[in-house]
PDB file of C-alpha atoms in Angstrom:
ATOM      1  CA  ASP A1351     110.029  94.158 104.826  1.00 64.00           C
ATOM      2  CA  ALA A1352     108.353  92.267 101.983  1.00 79.00           C
ATOM      3  CA  GLY A1353     108.541  95.599  99.559  1.00 93.00           C
ATOM      4  CA  VAL A1354     105.888  96.803  97.620  1.00 96.00           C
ATOM      5  CA  ILE A1355     103.428  94.442  96.643  1.00 97.00           C
ATOM      6  CA  GLN A1356     101.441  94.337  93.473  1.00 97.00           C
ATOM      7  CA  SER A1357      98.521  92.289  92.143  1.00 97.00           C
ATOM      8  CA  PRO A1358      97.571  90.775  89.930  1.00 97.00           C
ATOM      9  CA  ARG A1359     100.908  90.084  88.188  1.00 96.00           C
ATOM     10  CA  HIS A1360      99.347  88.936  85.350  1.00 96.00           C
ATOM     11  CA  GLU A1361      96.135  89.787  83.877  1.00 97.00           C
ATOM     12  CA  VAL A1362      94.614  89.014  80.345  1.00 98.00           C
ATOM     13  CA  THR A1363      91.044  90.466  79.809  1.00 97.00           C
ATOM     14  CA  GLU A1364      88.358  91.477  77.298  1.00 97.00           C
ATOM     15  CA  MET A1365      87.901  94.688  75.713  1.00 97.00           C
ATOM     16  CA  GLY A1366      85.084  96.515  77.798  1.00 97.00           C
ATOM     17  CA  GLN A1367      85.726  94.726  81.258  1.00 98.00           C
ATOM     18  CA  GLU A1368      86.843  96.552  84.356  1.00 98.00           C
ATOM     19  CA  VAL A1369      90.092  95.996  85.539  1.00 98.00           C
ATOM     20  CA  THR A1370      91.152  96.520  89.122  1.00 98.00           C
ATOM     21  CA  LEU A1371      94.948  96.592  90.091  1.00 98.00           C
ATOM     22  CA  ARG A1372      96.051  96.605  93.554  1.00 98.00           C
ATOM     23  CA  CYS A1373      98.911  97.942  95.711  1.00 98.00           C
ATOM     24  CA  LYS A1374     100.197  97.713  99.227  1.00 98.00           C
ATOM     25  CA  PRO A1375     103.206  99.780  99.734  1.00 97.00           C
ATOM     26  CA  ILE A1376     105.872  99.533 102.163  1.00 95.00           C
ATOM     27  CA  SER A1377     104.711 100.202 105.746  1.00 93.00           C
ATOM     28  CA  GLY A1378     105.761 103.719 106.957  1.00 90.00           C
ATOM     29  CA  HIS A1379     105.766 105.105 103.468  1.00 92.00           C
ATOM     30  CA  ASN A1380     103.449 108.165 103.224  1.00 89.00           C
ATOM     31  CA  SER A1381     103.776 108.453  99.292  1.00 92.00           C
ATOM     32  CA  LEU A1382     102.346 106.050  96.666  1.00 96.00           C
ATOM     33  CA  PHE A1383     102.478 106.328  93.046  1.00 96.00           C
ATOM     34  CA  TRP A1384     101.018 104.618  90.008  1.00 97.00           C
ATOM     35  CA  TYR A1385     103.193 104.102  86.576  1.00 96.00           C
ATOM     36  CA  ARG A1386     102.511 102.893  83.452  1.00 96.00           C
ATOM     37  CA  GLN A1387     105.159 101.525  81.371  1.00 94.00           C
ATOM     38  CA  THR A1388     104.794 100.990  77.501  1.00 93.00           C
ATOM     39  CA  MET A1389     107.521 100.498  74.730  1.00 87.00           C
ATOM     40  CA  MET A1390     105.719 103.887  73.146  1.00 87.00           C
ATOM     41  CA  ARG A1391     105.757 105.928  76.045  1.00 88.00           C
ATOM     42  CA  GLY A1392     108.360 104.668  78.362  1.00 87.00           C
ATOM     43  CA  LEU A1393     107.412 105.280  82.111  1.00 91.00           C
ATOM     44  CA  GLU A1394     104.339 107.272  82.642  1.00 91.00           C
ATOM     45  CA  LEU A1395     103.416 108.972  86.031  1.00 93.00           C
ATOM     46  CA  LEU A1396      99.583 108.284  86.311  1.00 96.00           C
ATOM     47  CA  ILE A1397      98.904 109.615  89.875  1.00 96.00           C
ATOM     48  CA  TYR A1398     100.670 110.510  93.134  1.00 93.00           C
ATOM     49  CA  PHE A1399      99.181 110.140  96.523  1.00 94.00           C
ATOM     50  CA  ASN A1400     100.502 111.580  99.773  1.00 92.00           C
ATOM     51  CA  ASN A1401      99.269 110.477 102.951  1.00 92.00           C
ATOM     52  CA  ASN A1402      96.293 108.841 101.198  1.00 94.00           C
ATOM     53  CA  VAL A1403      95.357 111.784  99.565  1.00 94.00           C
ATOM     54  CA  PRO A1404      95.580 112.457  95.769  1.00 94.00           C
ATOM     55  CA  ILE A1405      98.099 115.072  94.905  1.00 90.00           C
ATOM     56  CA  ASP A1406      98.587 114.967  91.376  1.00 88.00           C
ATOM     57  CA  ASP A1407      96.342 112.969  88.848  1.00 91.00           C
ATOM     58  CA  SER A1408      97.151 115.001  85.601  1.00 90.00           C
ATOM     59  CA  GLY A1409      98.829 112.081  84.349  1.00 91.00           C
ATOM     60  CA  MET A1410      95.729 109.738  84.515  1.00 94.00           C
ATOM     61  CA  PRO A1411      94.944 109.563  80.817  1.00 88.00           C
ATOM     62  CA  GLU A1412      91.103 109.156  80.546  1.00 87.00           C
ATOM     63  CA  ASP A1413      87.940 109.256  82.913  1.00 92.00           C
ATOM     64  CA  ARG A1414      87.975 105.387  82.204  1.00 96.00           C
ATOM     65  CA  PHE A1415      91.048 105.550  84.942  1.00 97.00           C
ATOM     66  CA  SER A1416      90.610 105.964  88.852  1.00 97.00           C
ATOM     67  CA  ALA A1417      92.641 105.462  91.553  1.00 97.00           C
ATOM     68  CA  LYS A1418      91.759 105.200  95.381  1.00 97.00           C
ATOM     69  CA  MET A1419      93.911 105.054  98.320  1.00 97.00           C
ATOM     70  CA  PRO A1420      91.411 104.360 101.489  1.00 96.00           C
ATOM     71  CA  ASN A1421      94.187 103.739 103.795  1.00 95.00           C
ATOM     72  CA  ALA A1422      97.916 103.851 104.367  1.00 94.00           C
ATOM     73  CA  SER A1423      98.378 100.281 103.338  1.00 95.00           C
ATOM     74  CA  PHE A1424      96.147  99.908 100.280  1.00 96.00           C
ATOM     75  CA  SER A1425      95.722 101.348  96.702  1.00 98.00           C
ATOM     76  CA  THR A1426      93.692 100.600  93.599  1.00 98.00           C
ATOM     77  CA  LEU A1427      94.137 101.575  90.033  1.00 98.00           C
ATOM     78  CA  LYS A1428      90.621 100.883  88.041  1.00 98.00           C
ATOM     79  CA  ILE A1429      90.146 100.795  84.359  1.00 97.00           C
ATOM     80  CA  GLN A1430      86.349 100.796  83.349  1.00 97.00           C
ATOM     81  CA  PRO A1431      85.896 100.133  80.609  1.00 96.00           C
ATOM     82  CA  SER A1432      89.240  98.675  79.361  1.00 97.00           C
ATOM     83  CA  GLU A1433      90.365  98.842  75.947  1.00 97.00           C
ATOM     84  CA  PRO A1434      93.405  97.203  74.002  1.00 97.00           C
ATOM     85  CA  ARG A1435      95.457 100.426  74.183  1.00 96.00           C
ATOM     86  CA  ASP A1436      95.626 100.072  77.855  1.00 97.00           C
ATOM     87  CA  SER A1437      97.603  97.148  77.640  1.00 97.00           C
ATOM     88  CA  ALA A1438     100.902  97.867  79.542  1.00 97.00           C
ATOM     89  CA  VAL A1439     102.570  97.336  82.644  1.00 97.00           C
ATOM     90  CA  TYR A1440     101.603  99.438  85.850  1.00 98.00           C
ATOM     91  CA  PHE A1441     103.847  99.784  88.679  1.00 97.00           C
ATOM     92  CA  CYS A1442     103.033 100.994  91.900  1.00 97.00           C
ATOM     93  CA  ALA A1443     106.000 102.577  93.845  1.00 95.00           C
ATOM     94  CA  SER A1444     106.196 103.871  97.420  1.00 94.00           C
ATOM     95  CA  LEU A1445     108.507 106.710  98.894  1.00 90.00           C
ATOM     96  CA  PRO A1446     109.193 107.489 102.747  1.00 86.00           C
ATOM     97  CA  ALA A1447     108.427 110.857 103.991  1.00 78.00           C
ATOM     98  CA  ARG A1448     111.468 113.329 102.837  1.00 72.00           C
ATOM     99  CA  GLU A1449     112.996 113.454 106.399  1.00 68.00           C
ATOM    100  CA  ARG A1450     112.899 109.507 106.499  1.00 65.00           C
ATOM    101  CA  GLY A1451     114.601 108.451 103.340  1.00 71.00           C
ATOM    102  CA  ASN A1452     114.883 109.367  99.649  1.00 78.00           C
ATOM    103  CA  THR A1453     114.384 106.105  97.968  1.00 86.00           C
ATOM    104  CA  ILE A1454     111.422 104.809  95.732  1.00 90.00           C
ATOM    105  CA  TYR A1455     110.856 101.234  95.556  1.00 92.00           C
ATOM    106  CA  PHE A1456     108.729  99.477  93.005  1.00 94.00           C
ATOM    107  CA  GLY A1457     106.463  96.512  92.962  1.00 95.00           C
ATOM    108  CA  GLU A1458     106.966  93.811  90.539  1.00 93.00           C
ATOM    109  CA  GLY A1459     104.256  95.624  88.204  1.00 96.00           C
ATOM    110  CA  SER A1460     100.944  93.973  87.097  1.00 97.00           C
ATOM    111  CA  TRP A1461     101.145  93.068  83.335  1.00 96.00           C
ATOM    112  CA  LEU A1462      97.900  94.002  81.790  1.00 98.00           C
ATOM    113  CA  THR A1463      96.714  92.654  78.348  1.00 97.00           C
ATOM    114  CA  VAL A1464      93.298  94.028  76.956  1.00 98.00           C
ATOM    115  CA  VAL A1465      92.090  91.981  74.101  1.00 97.00           C
TER     116      VAL A1465
ATOM    117  CA  GLY B1306     108.228 120.544  84.191  1.00 62.00           C
ATOM    118  CA  GLU B1307     111.366 118.967  85.012  1.00 70.00           C
ATOM    119  CA  ASP B1308     112.975 116.720  82.743  1.00 87.00           C
ATOM    120  CA  VAL B1309     115.510 113.848  82.293  1.00 92.00           C
ATOM    121  CA  GLU B1310     117.175 112.829  79.070  1.00 93.00           C
ATOM    122  CA  GLN B1311     119.063 109.664  78.557  1.00 94.00           C
ATOM    123  CA  SER B1312     119.732 107.817  74.960  1.00 91.00           C
ATOM    124  CA  LEU B1313     117.381 104.898  74.465  1.00 91.00           C
ATOM    125  CA  PHE B1314     120.179 102.244  73.529  1.00 95.00           C
ATOM    126  CA  LEU B1315     123.779 101.032  74.069  1.00 97.00           C
ATOM    127  CA  SER B1316     125.471  98.143  72.910  1.00 97.00           C
ATOM    128  CA  VAL B1317     128.964  96.635  74.195  1.00 97.00           C
ATOM    129  CA  ARG B1318     131.096  93.712  73.972  1.00 97.00           C
ATOM    130  CA  GLU B1319     131.293  91.384  77.017  1.00 97.00           C
ATOM    131  CA  GLY B1320     134.212  92.500  79.381  1.00 97.00           C
ATOM    132  CA  ASP B1321     134.270  95.992  77.920  1.00 97.00           C
ATOM    133  CA  SER B1322     133.086  99.079  80.239  1.00 97.00           C
ATOM    134  CA  SER B1323     129.716 100.644  79.604  1.00 97.00           C
ATOM    135  CA  VAL B1324     128.787 104.436  80.239  1.00 98.00           C
ATOM    136  CA  ILE B1325     125.261 105.274  80.166  1.00 98.00           C
ATOM    137  CA  ASN B1326     124.865 109.081  80.219  1.00 97.00           C
ATOM    138  CA  CYS B1327     121.850 111.183  81.597  1.00 96.00           C
ATOM    139  CA  THR B1328     121.233 114.828  81.674  1.00 96.00           C
ATOM    140  CA  TYR B1329     118.402 116.641  84.124  1.00 92.00           C
ATOM    141  CA  THR B1330     116.851 120.118  84.050  1.00 88.00           C
ATOM    142  CA  ASP B1331     116.133 120.249  88.148  1.00 81.00           C
ATOM    143  CA  SER B1332     118.791 122.746  89.219  1.00 77.00           C
ATOM    144  CA  SER B1333     117.320 121.568  92.907  1.00 78.00           C
ATOM    145  CA  SER B1334     117.671 117.989  92.378  1.00 76.00           C
ATOM    146  CA  THR B1335     119.080 116.753  95.882  1.00 80.00           C
ATOM    147  CA  TYR B1336     119.172 113.091  94.859  1.00 87.00           C
ATOM    148  CA  LEU B1337     119.953 111.351  91.568  1.00 92.00           C
ATOM    149  CA  TYR B1338     119.225 107.632  91.122  1.00 94.00           C
ATOM    150  CA  TRP B1339     120.213 104.894  88.919  1.00 96.00           C
ATOM    151  CA  TYR B1340     117.753 102.026  88.631  1.00 96.00           C
ATOM    152  CA  LYS B1341     117.790  98.755  86.685  1.00 97.00           C
ATOM    153  CA  GLN B1342     114.930  96.951  85.146  1.00 96.00           C
ATOM    154  CA  GLU B1343     115.356  93.510  83.889  1.00 94.00           C
ATOM    155  CA  PRO B1344     112.898  91.469  81.521  1.00 89.00           C
ATOM    156  CA  GLY B1345     109.702  91.056  83.147  1.00 87.00           C
ATOM    157  CA  ALA B1346     110.570  92.644  86.551  1.00 90.00           C
ATOM    158  CA  GLY B1347     110.280  95.882  88.120  1.00 91.00           C
ATOM    159  CA  LEU B1348     112.734  98.539  88.703  1.00 94.00           C
ATOM    160  CA  GLN B1349     115.263  98.058  91.298  1.00 94.00           C
ATOM    161  CA  LEU B1350     117.556 100.769  92.830  1.00 93.00           C
ATOM    162  CA  LEU B1351     121.069 100.116  91.797  1.00 94.00           C
ATOM    163  CA  THR B1352     122.653 103.076  93.184  1.00 93.00           C
ATOM    164  CA  TYR B1353     122.057 106.890  94.030  1.00 91.00           C
ATOM    165  CA  ILE B1354     124.293 109.943  94.744  1.00 92.00           C
ATOM    166  CA  PHE B1355     123.514 113.121  96.749  1.00 89.00           C
ATOM    167  CA  SER B1356     123.912 116.318  94.988  1.00 86.00           C
ATOM    168  CA  ASN B1357     126.915 117.377  96.889  1.00 87.00           C
ATOM    169  CA  MET B1358     129.066 114.435  95.675  1.00 89.00           C
ATOM    170  CA  ASP B1359     130.682 114.334  92.788  1.00 92.00           C
ATOM    171  CA  MET B1360     131.419 110.340  92.378  1.00 95.00           C
ATOM    172  CA  LYS B1361     130.476 107.581  93.945  1.00 94.00           C
ATOM    173  CA  GLN B1362     131.957 104.005  93.596  1.00 95.00           C
ATOM    174  CA  ASP B1363     130.080 100.636  94.358  1.00 92.00           C
ATOM    175  CA  GLN B1364     131.908  97.615  93.184  1.00 95.00           C
ATOM    176  CA  ARG B1365     131.840  97.397  89.566  1.00 96.00           C
ATOM    177  CA  LEU B1366     129.716 100.445  89.364  1.00 97.00           C
ATOM    178  CA  THR B1367     130.822 104.234  89.154  1.00 97.00           C
ATOM    179  CA  VAL B1368     128.560 107.033  89.441  1.00 97.00           C
ATOM    180  CA  LEU B1369     129.977 110.378  88.316  1.00 97.00           C
ATOM    181  CA  LEU B1370     127.887 113.767  88.752  1.00 95.00           C
ATOM    182  CA  ASN B1371     128.503 117.171  87.108  1.00 94.00           C
ATOM    183  CA  LYS B1372     126.419 119.167  88.775  1.00 91.00           C
ATOM    184  CA  LYS B1373     127.378 122.427  86.752  1.00 91.00           C
ATOM    185  CA  ASP B1374     126.374 120.661  83.477  1.00 93.00           C
ATOM    186  CA  LYS B1375     123.574 118.751  85.069  1.00 92.00           C
ATOM    187  CA  HIS B1376     125.116 115.417  83.847  1.00 95.00           C
ATOM    188  CA  LEU B1377     124.752 112.170  85.547  1.00 96.00           C
ATOM    189  CA  SER B1378     126.725 108.764  84.068  1.00 97.00           C
ATOM    190  CA  LEU B1379     126.906 105.359  85.291  1.00 98.00           C
ATOM    191  CA  ARG B1380     129.704 103.314  84.210  1.00 98.00           C
ATOM    192  CA  ILE B1381     129.843  99.583  84.569  1.00 97.00           C
ATOM    193  CA  ALA B1382     133.258  97.771  84.594  1.00 98.00           C
ATOM    194  CA  ASP B1383     133.669  94.329  83.045  1.00 97.00           C
ATOM    195  CA  THR B1384     130.284  94.388  81.652  1.00 98.00           C
ATOM    196  CA  GLN B1385     128.486  90.673  81.440  1.00 97.00           C
ATOM    197  CA  THR B1386     125.625  89.532  79.758  1.00 95.00           C
ATOM    198  CA  GLY B1387     123.533  89.615  82.990  1.00 94.00           C
ATOM    199  CA  ASP B1388     124.024  93.397  83.039  1.00 97.00           C
ATOM    200  CA  SER B1389     121.975  93.392  80.117  1.00 96.00           C
ATOM    201  CA  ALA B1390     118.662  95.283  81.271  1.00 97.00           C
ATOM    202  CA  ILE B1391     116.906  98.675  80.941  1.00 96.00           C
ATOM    203  CA  TYR B1392     118.812 101.516  83.174  1.00 98.00           C
ATOM    204  CA  PHE B1393     116.656 104.478  84.468  1.00 96.00           C
ATOM    205  CA  CYS B1394     117.975 107.609  85.652  1.00 95.00           C
ATOM    206  CA  ALA B1395     115.943 109.478  88.105  1.00 93.00           C
ATOM    207  CA  GLU B1396     115.982 112.640  90.183  1.00 90.00           C
ATOM    208  CA  ILE B1397     114.045 114.179  93.114  1.00 85.00           C
ATOM    209  CA  GLY B1398     114.149 117.627  94.048  1.00 74.00           C
ATOM    210  CA  ALA B1399     113.908 119.280  97.606  1.00 60.00           C
ATOM    211  CA  SER B1400     112.152 122.587  96.475  1.00 52.00           C
ATOM    212  CA  GLY B1401     108.539 123.263  96.788  1.00 52.00           C
ATOM    213  CA  GLY B1402     105.657 121.265  98.433  1.00 54.00           C
ATOM    214  CA  SER B1403     106.054 117.952  96.315  1.00 60.00           C
ATOM    215  CA  TYR B1404     108.255 115.420  96.413  1.00 72.00           C
ATOM    216  CA  ILE B1405     108.134 113.693  93.147  1.00 81.00           C
ATOM    217  CA  PRO B1406     110.976 111.871  91.346  1.00 86.00           C
ATOM    218  CA  THR B1407     111.274 112.271  87.648  1.00 88.00           C
ATOM    219  CA  PHE B1408     112.651 109.499  85.525  1.00 91.00           C
ATOM    220  CA  GLY B1409     114.017 109.400  82.244  1.00 92.00           C
ATOM    221  CA  ARG B1410     112.992 107.058  79.345  1.00 92.00           C
ATOM    222  CA  GLY B1411     115.314 104.219  80.020  1.00 94.00           C
ATOM    223  CA  THR B1412     118.538 103.055  78.267  1.00 96.00           C
ATOM    224  CA  SER B1413     118.624  99.487  76.797  1.00 96.00           C
ATOM    225  CA  LEU B1414     121.919  97.934  77.454  1.00 97.00           C
ATOM    226  CA  ILE B1415     122.698  95.382  75.083  1.00 97.00           C
ATOM    227  CA  VAL B1416     125.726  92.968  75.866  1.00 97.00           C
ATOM    228  CA  HIS B1417     126.910  90.650  72.961  1.00 93.00           C
ATOM    229  CA  PRO B1418     129.636  88.278  73.360  1.00 89.00           C
TER     230      PRO B1418
END
């Protein structure tokens, strides 16, 4: 399997612009997570999907952030409008159903810089 | 909510052993993990241990679990400069409807000659 695939790997954008990050989870995994990593706050869980349904979005920082999972093989995290404090690494991760496995796999991350 | 704590930094000399410690609060933890993050990369699974085990060894890596004290450690024997990275402790519980892993802040391991 190709693993969790994220795009873009790097993005530099101007404040106020819309940013869309994409994720393709591992085939057959039914849970998908979006994390944000910064030096100050470490690894934060933003939102968690199970069978394409958002289960817990309490980590989404503001209304400027939104996430969707239209099908089992694709998810997006959107920031609109973006701000400099959104600069971080955003990771997508996937996990199989409990009875099928126990390991969460991460993508390589999307490195976002908002100037 | 559940919590996972680890120290932020560890500095060791090349060739020495490194021990990275972690404590957690979820008494229903089923699996406990160690992930490694190299600069500019994602988190990669190093090893994991099932909660009914005390120890797991894999080449230079030894994982020790004290379930009573909710303490997990990762020992790296003969530490090399290539081991310099951030190491994350994580756990996943068995109870309840959700199956969400909880991660620590990560321990930055610095290996110097």
